Short mmCIF file of C-alpha atoms in Angstrom, two decimals:
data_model
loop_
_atom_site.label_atom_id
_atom_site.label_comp_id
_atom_site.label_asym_id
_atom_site.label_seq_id
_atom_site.Cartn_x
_atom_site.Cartn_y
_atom_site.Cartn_z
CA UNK T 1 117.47 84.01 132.18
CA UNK T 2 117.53 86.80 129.50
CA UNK T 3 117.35 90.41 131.01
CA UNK T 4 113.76 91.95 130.62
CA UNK T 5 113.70 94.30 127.69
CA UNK T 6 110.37 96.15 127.39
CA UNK T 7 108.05 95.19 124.30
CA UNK T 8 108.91 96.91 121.28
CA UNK T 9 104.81 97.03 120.48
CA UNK T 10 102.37 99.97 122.10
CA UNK T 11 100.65 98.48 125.73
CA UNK T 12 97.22 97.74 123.89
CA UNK T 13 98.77 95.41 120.88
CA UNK T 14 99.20 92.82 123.20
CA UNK T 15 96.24 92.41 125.16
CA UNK T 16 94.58 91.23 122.04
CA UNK T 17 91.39 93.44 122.89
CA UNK T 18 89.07 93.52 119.60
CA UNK T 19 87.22 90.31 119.37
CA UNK T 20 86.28 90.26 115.74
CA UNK T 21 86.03 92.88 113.22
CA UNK T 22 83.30 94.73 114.75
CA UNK T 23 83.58 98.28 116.05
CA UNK T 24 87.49 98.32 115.30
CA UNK T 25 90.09 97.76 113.00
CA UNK T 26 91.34 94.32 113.99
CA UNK T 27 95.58 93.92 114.88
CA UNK T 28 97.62 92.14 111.80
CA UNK T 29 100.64 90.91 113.08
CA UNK T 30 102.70 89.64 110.39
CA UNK T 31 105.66 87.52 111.21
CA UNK T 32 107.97 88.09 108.44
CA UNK T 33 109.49 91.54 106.37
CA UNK T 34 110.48 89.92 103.20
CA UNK T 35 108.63 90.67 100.18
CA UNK T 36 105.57 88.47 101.25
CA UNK T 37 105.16 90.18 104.41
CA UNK T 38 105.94 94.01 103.75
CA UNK T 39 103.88 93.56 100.33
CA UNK T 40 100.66 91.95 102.84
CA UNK T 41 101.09 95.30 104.99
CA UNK T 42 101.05 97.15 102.02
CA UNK T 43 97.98 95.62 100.67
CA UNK T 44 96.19 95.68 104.09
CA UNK T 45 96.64 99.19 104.83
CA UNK T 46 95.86 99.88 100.91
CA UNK T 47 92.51 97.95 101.80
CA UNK T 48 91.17 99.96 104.96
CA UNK T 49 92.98 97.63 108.36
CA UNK T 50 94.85 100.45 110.46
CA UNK T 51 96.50 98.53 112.95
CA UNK T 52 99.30 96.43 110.92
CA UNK T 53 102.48 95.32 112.57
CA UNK T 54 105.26 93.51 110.51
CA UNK T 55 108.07 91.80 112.84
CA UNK T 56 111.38 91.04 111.36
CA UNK T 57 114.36 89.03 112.63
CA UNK T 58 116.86 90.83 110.79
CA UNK T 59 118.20 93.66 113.07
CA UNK T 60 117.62 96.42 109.63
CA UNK T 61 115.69 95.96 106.02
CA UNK T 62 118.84 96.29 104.15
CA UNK T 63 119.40 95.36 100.21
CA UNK T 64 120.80 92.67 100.06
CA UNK T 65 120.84 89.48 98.21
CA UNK T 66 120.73 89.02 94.25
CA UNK T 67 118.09 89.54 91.32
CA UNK T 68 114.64 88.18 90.79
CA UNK T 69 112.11 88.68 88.17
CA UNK T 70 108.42 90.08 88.94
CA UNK T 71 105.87 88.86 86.09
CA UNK T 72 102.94 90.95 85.00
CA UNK T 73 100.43 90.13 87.34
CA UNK T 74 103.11 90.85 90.00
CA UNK T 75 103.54 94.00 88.40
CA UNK T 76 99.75 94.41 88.09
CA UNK T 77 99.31 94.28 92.19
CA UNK T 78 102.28 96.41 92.82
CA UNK T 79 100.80 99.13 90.40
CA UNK T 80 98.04 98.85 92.12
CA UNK T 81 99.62 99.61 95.07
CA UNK T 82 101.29 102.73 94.29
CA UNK T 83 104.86 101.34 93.52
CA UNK T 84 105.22 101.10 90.13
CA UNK T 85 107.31 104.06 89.46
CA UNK T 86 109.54 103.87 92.85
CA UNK T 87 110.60 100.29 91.77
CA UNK T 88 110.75 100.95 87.58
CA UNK T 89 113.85 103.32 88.64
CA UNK T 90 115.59 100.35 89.41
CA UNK T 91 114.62 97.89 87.23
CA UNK T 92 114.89 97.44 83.50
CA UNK T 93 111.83 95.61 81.78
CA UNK T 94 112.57 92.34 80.61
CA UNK T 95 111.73 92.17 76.73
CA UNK T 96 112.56 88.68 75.66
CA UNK T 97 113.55 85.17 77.14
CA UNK T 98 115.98 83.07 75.22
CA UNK T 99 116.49 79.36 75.70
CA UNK T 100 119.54 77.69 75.06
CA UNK T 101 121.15 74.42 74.46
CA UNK T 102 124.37 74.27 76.41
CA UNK T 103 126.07 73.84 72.67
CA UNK T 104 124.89 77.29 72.40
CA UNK T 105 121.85 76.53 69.95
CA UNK T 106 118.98 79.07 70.70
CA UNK T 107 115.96 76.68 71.34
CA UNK T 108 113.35 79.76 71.50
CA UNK T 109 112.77 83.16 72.04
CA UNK T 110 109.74 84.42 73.61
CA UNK T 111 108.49 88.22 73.25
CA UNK T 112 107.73 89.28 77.47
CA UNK T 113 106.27 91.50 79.07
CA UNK T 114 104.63 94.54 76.92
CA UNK T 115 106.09 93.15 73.76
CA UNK T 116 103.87 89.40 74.25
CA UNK T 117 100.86 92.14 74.70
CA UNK T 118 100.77 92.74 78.20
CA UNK T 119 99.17 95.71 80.12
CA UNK T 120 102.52 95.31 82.36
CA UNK T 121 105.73 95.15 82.29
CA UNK T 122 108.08 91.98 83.30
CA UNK T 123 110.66 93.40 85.32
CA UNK T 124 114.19 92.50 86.40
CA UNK T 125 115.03 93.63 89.68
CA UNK T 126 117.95 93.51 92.16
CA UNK T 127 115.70 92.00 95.08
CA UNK T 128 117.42 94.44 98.14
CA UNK T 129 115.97 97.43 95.78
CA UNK T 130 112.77 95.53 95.93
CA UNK T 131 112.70 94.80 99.52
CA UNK T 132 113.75 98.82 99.93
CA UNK T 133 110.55 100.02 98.17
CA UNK T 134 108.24 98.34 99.60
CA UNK T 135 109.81 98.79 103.46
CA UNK T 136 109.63 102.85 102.68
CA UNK T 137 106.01 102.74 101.90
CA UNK T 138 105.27 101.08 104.30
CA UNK T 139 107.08 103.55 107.17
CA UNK T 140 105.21 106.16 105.07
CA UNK T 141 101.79 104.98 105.02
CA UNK T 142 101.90 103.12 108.17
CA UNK T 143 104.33 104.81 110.40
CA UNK T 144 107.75 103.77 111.64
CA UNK T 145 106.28 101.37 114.35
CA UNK T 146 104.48 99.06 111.61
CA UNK T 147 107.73 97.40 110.76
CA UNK T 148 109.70 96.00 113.65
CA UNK T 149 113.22 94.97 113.24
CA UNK T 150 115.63 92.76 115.50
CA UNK T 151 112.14 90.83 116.29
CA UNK T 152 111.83 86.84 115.80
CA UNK T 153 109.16 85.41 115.60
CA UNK T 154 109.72 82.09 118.28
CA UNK T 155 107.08 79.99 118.60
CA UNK T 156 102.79 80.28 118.01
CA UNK T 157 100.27 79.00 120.35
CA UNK T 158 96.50 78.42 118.79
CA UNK T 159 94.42 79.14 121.88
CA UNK T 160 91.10 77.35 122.10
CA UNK T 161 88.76 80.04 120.43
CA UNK T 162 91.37 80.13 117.21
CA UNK T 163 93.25 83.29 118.36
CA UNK T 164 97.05 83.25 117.63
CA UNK T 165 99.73 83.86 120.42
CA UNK T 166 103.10 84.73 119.07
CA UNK T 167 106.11 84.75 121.34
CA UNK T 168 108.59 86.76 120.64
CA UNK T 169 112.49 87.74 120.73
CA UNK T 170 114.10 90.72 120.32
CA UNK T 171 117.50 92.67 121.24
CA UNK T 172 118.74 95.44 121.89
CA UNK T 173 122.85 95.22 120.95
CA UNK T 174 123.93 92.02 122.86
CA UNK T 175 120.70 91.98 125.35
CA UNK T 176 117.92 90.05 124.35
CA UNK T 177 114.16 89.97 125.71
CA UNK T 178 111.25 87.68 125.15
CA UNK T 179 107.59 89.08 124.59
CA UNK T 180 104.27 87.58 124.20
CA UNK T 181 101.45 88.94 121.71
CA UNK T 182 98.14 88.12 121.33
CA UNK T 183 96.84 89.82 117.93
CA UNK T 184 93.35 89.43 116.25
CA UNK T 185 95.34 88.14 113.08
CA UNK T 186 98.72 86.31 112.83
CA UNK T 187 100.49 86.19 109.01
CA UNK T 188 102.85 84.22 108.87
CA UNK T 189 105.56 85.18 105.99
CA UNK T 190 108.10 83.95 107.27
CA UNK T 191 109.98 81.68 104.50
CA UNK T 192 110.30 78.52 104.51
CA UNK T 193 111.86 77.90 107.22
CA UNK T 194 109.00 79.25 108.91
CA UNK T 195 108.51 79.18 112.90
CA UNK T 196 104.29 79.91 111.95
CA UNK T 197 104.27 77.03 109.71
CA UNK T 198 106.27 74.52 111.95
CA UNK T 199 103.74 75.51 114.28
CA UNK T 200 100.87 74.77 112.16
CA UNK T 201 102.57 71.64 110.82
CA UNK T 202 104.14 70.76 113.58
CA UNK T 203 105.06 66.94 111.73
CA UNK T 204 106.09 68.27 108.76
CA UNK T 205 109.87 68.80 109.36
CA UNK T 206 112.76 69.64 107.48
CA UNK T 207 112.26 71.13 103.36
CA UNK T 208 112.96 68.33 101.12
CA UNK T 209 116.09 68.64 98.95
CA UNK T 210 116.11 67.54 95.14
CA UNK T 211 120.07 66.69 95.42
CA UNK T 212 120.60 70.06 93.10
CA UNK T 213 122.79 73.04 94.44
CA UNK T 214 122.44 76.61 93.25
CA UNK T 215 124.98 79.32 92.94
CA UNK T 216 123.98 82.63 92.77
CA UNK T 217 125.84 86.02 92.27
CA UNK T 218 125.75 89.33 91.13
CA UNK T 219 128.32 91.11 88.61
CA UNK T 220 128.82 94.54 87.34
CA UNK T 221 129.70 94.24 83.33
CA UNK T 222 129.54 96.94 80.31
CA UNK T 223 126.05 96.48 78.79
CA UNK T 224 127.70 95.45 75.81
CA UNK T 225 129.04 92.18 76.95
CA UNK T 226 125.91 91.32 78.18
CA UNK T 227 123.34 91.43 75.42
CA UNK T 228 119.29 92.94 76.32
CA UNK T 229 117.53 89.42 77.02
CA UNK T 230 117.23 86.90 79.64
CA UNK T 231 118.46 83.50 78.82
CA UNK T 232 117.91 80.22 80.40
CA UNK T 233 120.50 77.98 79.31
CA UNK T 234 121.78 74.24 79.71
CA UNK T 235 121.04 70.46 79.35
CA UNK T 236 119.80 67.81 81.36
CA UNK T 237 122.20 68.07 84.22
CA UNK T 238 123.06 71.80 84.67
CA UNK T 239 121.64 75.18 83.63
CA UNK T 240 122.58 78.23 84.31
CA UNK T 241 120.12 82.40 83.96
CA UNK T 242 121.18 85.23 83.15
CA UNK T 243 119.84 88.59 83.10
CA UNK T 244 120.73 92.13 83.29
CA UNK T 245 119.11 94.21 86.21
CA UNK T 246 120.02 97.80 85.88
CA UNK T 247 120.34 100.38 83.44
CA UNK T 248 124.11 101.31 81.86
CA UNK T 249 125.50 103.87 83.99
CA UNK T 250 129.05 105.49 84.21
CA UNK T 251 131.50 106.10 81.49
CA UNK T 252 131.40 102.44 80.49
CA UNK T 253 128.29 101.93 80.55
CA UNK T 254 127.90 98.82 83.05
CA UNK T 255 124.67 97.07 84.23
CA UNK T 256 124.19 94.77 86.98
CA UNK T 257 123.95 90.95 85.50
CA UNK T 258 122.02 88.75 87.71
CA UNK T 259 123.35 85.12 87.08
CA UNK T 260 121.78 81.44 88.71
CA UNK T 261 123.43 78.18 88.16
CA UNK T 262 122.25 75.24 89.19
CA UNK T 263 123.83 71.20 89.10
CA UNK T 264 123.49 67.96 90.89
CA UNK T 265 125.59 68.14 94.12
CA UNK T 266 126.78 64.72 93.84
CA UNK T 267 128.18 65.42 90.24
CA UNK T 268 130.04 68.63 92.14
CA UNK T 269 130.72 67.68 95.57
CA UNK T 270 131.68 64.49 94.78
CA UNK T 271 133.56 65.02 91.69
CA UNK T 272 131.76 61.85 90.10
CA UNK T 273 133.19 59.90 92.65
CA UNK T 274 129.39 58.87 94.14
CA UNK T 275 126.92 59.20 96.80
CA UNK T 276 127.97 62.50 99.10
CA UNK T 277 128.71 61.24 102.24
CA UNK T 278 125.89 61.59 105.25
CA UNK T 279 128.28 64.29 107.03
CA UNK T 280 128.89 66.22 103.49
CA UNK T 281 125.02 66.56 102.97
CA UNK T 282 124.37 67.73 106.56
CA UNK T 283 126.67 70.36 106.08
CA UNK T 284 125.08 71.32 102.36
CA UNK T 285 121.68 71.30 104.04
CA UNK T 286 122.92 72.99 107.67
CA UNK T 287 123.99 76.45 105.92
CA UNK T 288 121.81 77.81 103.34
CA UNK T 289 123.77 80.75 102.51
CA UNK T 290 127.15 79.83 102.16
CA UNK T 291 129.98 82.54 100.52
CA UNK T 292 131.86 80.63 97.99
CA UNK T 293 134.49 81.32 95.50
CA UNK T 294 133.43 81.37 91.96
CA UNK T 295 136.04 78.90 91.06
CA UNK T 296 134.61 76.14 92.74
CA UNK T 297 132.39 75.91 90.04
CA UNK T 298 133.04 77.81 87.18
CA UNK T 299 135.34 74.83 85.67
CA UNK T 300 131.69 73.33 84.84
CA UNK T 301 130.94 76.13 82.71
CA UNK T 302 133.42 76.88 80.71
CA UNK T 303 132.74 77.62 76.78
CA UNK T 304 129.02 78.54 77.70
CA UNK T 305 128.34 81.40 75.21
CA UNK T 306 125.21 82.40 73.51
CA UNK T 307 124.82 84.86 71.11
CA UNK T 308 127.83 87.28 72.28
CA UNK T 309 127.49 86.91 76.60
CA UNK T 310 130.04 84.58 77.69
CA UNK T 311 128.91 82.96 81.06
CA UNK T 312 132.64 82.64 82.05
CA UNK T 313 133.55 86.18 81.51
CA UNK T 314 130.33 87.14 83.89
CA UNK T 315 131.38 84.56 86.35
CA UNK T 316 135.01 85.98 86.93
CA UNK T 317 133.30 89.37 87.37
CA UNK T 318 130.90 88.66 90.43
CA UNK T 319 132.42 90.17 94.02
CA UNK T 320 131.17 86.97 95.69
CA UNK T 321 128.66 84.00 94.89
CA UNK T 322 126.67 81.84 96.86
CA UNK T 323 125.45 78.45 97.59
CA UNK T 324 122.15 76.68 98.24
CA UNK T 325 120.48 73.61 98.73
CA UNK T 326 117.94 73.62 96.07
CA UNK T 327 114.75 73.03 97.87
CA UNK T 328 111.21 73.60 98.41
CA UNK T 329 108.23 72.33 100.05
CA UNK T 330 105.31 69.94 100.11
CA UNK T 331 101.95 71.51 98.98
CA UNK T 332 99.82 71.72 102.07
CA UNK T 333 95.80 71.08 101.98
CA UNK T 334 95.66 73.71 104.80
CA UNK T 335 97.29 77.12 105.43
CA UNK T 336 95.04 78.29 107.90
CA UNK T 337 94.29 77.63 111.09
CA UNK T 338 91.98 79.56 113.27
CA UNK T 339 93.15 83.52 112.84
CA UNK T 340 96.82 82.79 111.50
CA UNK T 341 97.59 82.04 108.18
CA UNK T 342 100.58 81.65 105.39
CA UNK T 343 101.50 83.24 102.57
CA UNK T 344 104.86 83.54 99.74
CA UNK T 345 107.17 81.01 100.91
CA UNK T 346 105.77 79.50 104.20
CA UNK T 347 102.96 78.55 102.48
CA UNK T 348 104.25 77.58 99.02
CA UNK T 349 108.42 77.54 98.49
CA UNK T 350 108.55 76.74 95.36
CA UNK T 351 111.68 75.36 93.22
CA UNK T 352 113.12 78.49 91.44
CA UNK T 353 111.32 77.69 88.05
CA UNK T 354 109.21 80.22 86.13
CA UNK T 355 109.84 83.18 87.48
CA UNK T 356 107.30 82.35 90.28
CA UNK T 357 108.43 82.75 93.67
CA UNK T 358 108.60 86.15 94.44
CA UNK T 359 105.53 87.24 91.99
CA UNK T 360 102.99 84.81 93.74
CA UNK T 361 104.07 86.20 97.64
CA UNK T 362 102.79 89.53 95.92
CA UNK T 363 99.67 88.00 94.67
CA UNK T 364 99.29 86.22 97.98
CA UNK T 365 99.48 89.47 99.62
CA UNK T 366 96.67 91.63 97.40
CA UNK T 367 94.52 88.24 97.72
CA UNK T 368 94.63 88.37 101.45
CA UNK T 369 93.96 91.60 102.27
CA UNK T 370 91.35 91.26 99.75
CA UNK T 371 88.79 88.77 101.17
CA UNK T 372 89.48 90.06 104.70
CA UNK T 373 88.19 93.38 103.71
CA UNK T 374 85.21 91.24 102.00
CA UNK T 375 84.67 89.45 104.88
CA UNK T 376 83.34 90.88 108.68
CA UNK T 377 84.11 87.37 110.12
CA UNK T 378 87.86 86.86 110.33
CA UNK T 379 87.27 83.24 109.57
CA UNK T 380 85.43 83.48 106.50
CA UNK T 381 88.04 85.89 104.83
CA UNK T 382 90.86 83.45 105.21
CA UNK T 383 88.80 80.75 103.88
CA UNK T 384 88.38 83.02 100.96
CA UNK T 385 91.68 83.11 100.22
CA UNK T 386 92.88 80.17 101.06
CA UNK T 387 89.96 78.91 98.09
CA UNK T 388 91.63 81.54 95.86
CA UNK T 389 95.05 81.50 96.23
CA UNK T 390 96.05 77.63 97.37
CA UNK T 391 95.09 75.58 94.81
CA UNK T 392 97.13 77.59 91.87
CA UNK T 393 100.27 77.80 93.75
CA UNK T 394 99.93 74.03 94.80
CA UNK T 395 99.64 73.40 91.14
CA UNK T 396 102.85 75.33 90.27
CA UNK T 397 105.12 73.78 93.04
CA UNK T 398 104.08 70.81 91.02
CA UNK T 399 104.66 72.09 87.71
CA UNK T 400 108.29 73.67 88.80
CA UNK T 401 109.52 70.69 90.33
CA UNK T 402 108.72 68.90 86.46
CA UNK T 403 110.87 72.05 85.17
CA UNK T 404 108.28 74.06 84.43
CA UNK T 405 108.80 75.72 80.95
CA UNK T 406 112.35 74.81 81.33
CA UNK T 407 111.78 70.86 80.38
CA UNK T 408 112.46 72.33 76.70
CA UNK T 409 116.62 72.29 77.23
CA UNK T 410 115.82 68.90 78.73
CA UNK T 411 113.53 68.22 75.24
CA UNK T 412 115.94 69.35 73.67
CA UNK T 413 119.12 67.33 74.79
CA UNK T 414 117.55 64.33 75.03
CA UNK T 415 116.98 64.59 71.42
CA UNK T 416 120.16 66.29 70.44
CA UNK T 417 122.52 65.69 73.03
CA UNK T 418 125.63 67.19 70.42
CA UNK T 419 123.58 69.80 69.46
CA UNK T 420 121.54 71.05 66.48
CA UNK T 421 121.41 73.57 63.33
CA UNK T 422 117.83 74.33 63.70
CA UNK T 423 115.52 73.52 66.70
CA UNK T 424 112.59 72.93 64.84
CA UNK T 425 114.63 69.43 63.31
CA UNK T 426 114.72 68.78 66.78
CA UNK T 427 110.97 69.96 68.88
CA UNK T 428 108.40 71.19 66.56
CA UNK T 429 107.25 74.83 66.88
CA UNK T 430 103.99 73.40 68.39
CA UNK T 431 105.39 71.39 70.71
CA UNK T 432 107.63 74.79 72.17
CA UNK T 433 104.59 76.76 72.19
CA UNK T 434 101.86 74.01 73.81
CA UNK T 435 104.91 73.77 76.68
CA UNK T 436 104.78 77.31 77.41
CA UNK T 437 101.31 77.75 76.96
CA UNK T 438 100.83 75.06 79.81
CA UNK T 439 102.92 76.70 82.75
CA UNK T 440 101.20 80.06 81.76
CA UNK T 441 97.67 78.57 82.05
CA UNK T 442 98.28 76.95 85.24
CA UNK T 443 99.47 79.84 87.06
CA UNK T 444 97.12 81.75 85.36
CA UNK T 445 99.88 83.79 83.93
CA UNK T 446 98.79 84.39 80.38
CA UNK T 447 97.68 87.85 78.87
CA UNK T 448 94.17 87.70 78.35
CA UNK T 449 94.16 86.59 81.93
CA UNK T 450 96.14 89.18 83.66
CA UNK T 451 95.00 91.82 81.48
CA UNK T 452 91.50 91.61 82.55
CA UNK T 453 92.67 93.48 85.57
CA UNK T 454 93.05 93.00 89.56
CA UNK T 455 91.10 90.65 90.94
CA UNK T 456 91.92 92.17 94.35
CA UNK T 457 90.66 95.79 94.40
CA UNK T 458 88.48 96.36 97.40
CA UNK T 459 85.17 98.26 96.66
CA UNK T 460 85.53 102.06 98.33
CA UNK T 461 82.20 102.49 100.72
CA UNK T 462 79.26 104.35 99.16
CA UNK T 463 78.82 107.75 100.68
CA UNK T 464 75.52 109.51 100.60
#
């Protein structure tokens, strides 16, 4: 038996004492301090709920990982929140998206952000400077005990009036304790390998895998080399983002590049040989964040250059890469359950298409905190957003896993497998727009949409 190590949470956050809304700010727990979670906290505290605890299993919020891309209306709720300037100095706003051909033919290039006539910004963004921002506003504006590192989240019991019970482990160095809380609300952010989902979903098992694998990495080049645009490049098989994260600094002017390549395991693994064998797969599926060398797959993209930014040359730069599974999951027809809820990746992991995954957690979080302050009844404000919120990011899991606004590289090698001179021979100018008109409208990503404004500001109480 583990050694008893007191509960990291004040006496009273356990005992679960406020039976609805009435007469006191309810207890949030949220299981989870990714972006998802610490952006819910944010938004809750932002909307009037006091008592707000985020738990994280990692034992510090460090920044880590690689790049990501926040669209407007991500942008939009962060603003909204306060951040925009804290995270702006250390991003760079992404002005244009270029497809490619892998031949190196530019299929299209699309104006972003303020230049397509946003009120925001599209920003690129190293995701540990991300994850930093939002985990210092929330110490500020909450206080250090809202965020709880070294905390897992184990296992959630739904007792019979619909209140959550989360069990809980924590450590202290190499001593760990168990805990059991009882909070008015349970979150669960968790990703999507979530322990609140599994609970919810308890059939549901492992995230299905598409047979891709993804290599991601991080290099340090002069901004020269790398050009001011993000491009999207490939053919039917492969593909490969890039995108530069940081401003120039230093006396040679280097930026952070932000690179994604992606390519049928079996083609990889196997070497063409065939099928991966059961015990290969396990192993691709058993360890989601491998450390690889970037030779194991840089052989597959040599020659990849487009317009001036050699993929190679970026490649052989990066400190380290790493290797996923590319996977998601299925769209649910129910995140909630009693007082616990999903949101970001445990309710939605989407393939990495579109920009999308990080950008709807945020608008998860603004929507939640949203109808809860909207609603007295618990109950009623997670139907709200469950209404809101589920059935557009159900219809973009199913729009990424088509490709998204990527299917033009597909488009276009199908029809030009050698390449082309000019894409329009190839996909007609209204067939390149009416693609990425589609994925916009369906996440409801398009200007005249986002530029009408939050959806999720909460009404201030009339005084007087």
């Amino acid at each position: 038996m583990s050694p008893y190590i007191p509960s990291p949470f004040p006496p009273e956050y356990g005992r679960g004492a406020a039976p609805d809304y009435y007469g006191q700010s309810p207890h949030i727990v949220i299981a989870g301090g990714g972006i998802a979670g610490l952006t819910a906290a944010l938004a809750l505290h932002s909307a009037g709920f006091e008592r707000v605890t985020v738990v994280e299993a990692a034992p510090a919020i460090r920044p880590v990982g690689t790049g990501l891309n926040l669209m407007p209306n991500a942008v939009r709720e962060l603003d909204a929140l306060g951040l925009l300037d804290a995270l702006e100095a250390g991003a760079v706003r992404t002005r244009e998206l270029r497809y490619y051909h892998r031949s190196g033919g530019l299929i299209s290039r699309e104006p972003r952000g303020l230049g397509a006539g946003y009120r925001w910004p599209q920003l690129s963004v190293h995701r540990g400077h991300l994850q930093q921002v939002l985990a210092g506003a929330v110490r500020a504006r909450l206080g250090s005990a809202a965020l709880v590192t070294g905390v897992r989240a184990s296992a959630v019991e739904l007792t019979p009036d619909g209140r959550p019970r989360l069990r809980i482990e924590h450590r202290e160095g190499a001593v760990r304790g168990r805990a059991s809380l009882a909070p008015d609300l349970l979150v669960g952010a968790d990703g999507i390998r979530s322990t609140v989902r599994a609970a919810l979903h308890p059939e549901e098992g492992a995230p299905p895998w598409n047979g891709m694998l993804v290599w991601r990495g991080v290099s340090r080049m002069p901004a020269r080399a790398v050009g001011s645009f993000m491009l999207i490049a490939g053919d039917d098989q492969q593909k490969a983002v890039v995108y530069p994260m940081s401003r120039p600094t230093g006396p040679d002017r280097e930026v952070l590049v932000n690179w994604a390549l992606a390519r049928p395991a079996e083609a990889t693994c196997g070497a063409g040989a065939g099928p991966l064998s059961a015990a290969r797969e396990e192993q691709l599926l058993g360890d989601w964040n491998r450390s690889v060398p970037v030779d194991r797959f840089l052989p597959f993209y040599e020659g990849w250059e487009f317009d001036g930014v050699s993929l190679p040359d970026i490649l052989r730069a990066a400190d380290t890469a790493y290797e996923y599974p590319m996977v998601d999951r299925e769209p649910l027809d129910r995140w909630t359950h009693g007082r616990t809820t999903l949101i970001g990746d445990a309710a939605h992991a989407m393939h990495p298409i579109g920009s999308n995954g990080a950008s709807q957690s945020i608008v998860d979080a603004r929507a939640l905190a949203h109808a809860l302050a909207l609603h007295p009844d618990p109950a009623d404000g997670l139907a709200a957003y469950e209404r809101d919120r589920r059935p557009v990011t159900t219809a973009l899991q199913r729009a990424n896993r088509e490709l998204g606004p990527e299917v033009v590289i597909n488009l276009a090698h199908a029809r030009a497998p050698q390449g082309f001179t000019d894409i329009h021979d190839v996909i007609p100018a209204e067939e390149l727009a009416a693609v990425a008109r589609r994925y916009a409208t369906t996440g409801g990503l398009d200007p005249v949409t986002v530029n009408q404004g939050s959806p999720y500001e909460v009404p201030l109480p009339v005084i007087g």
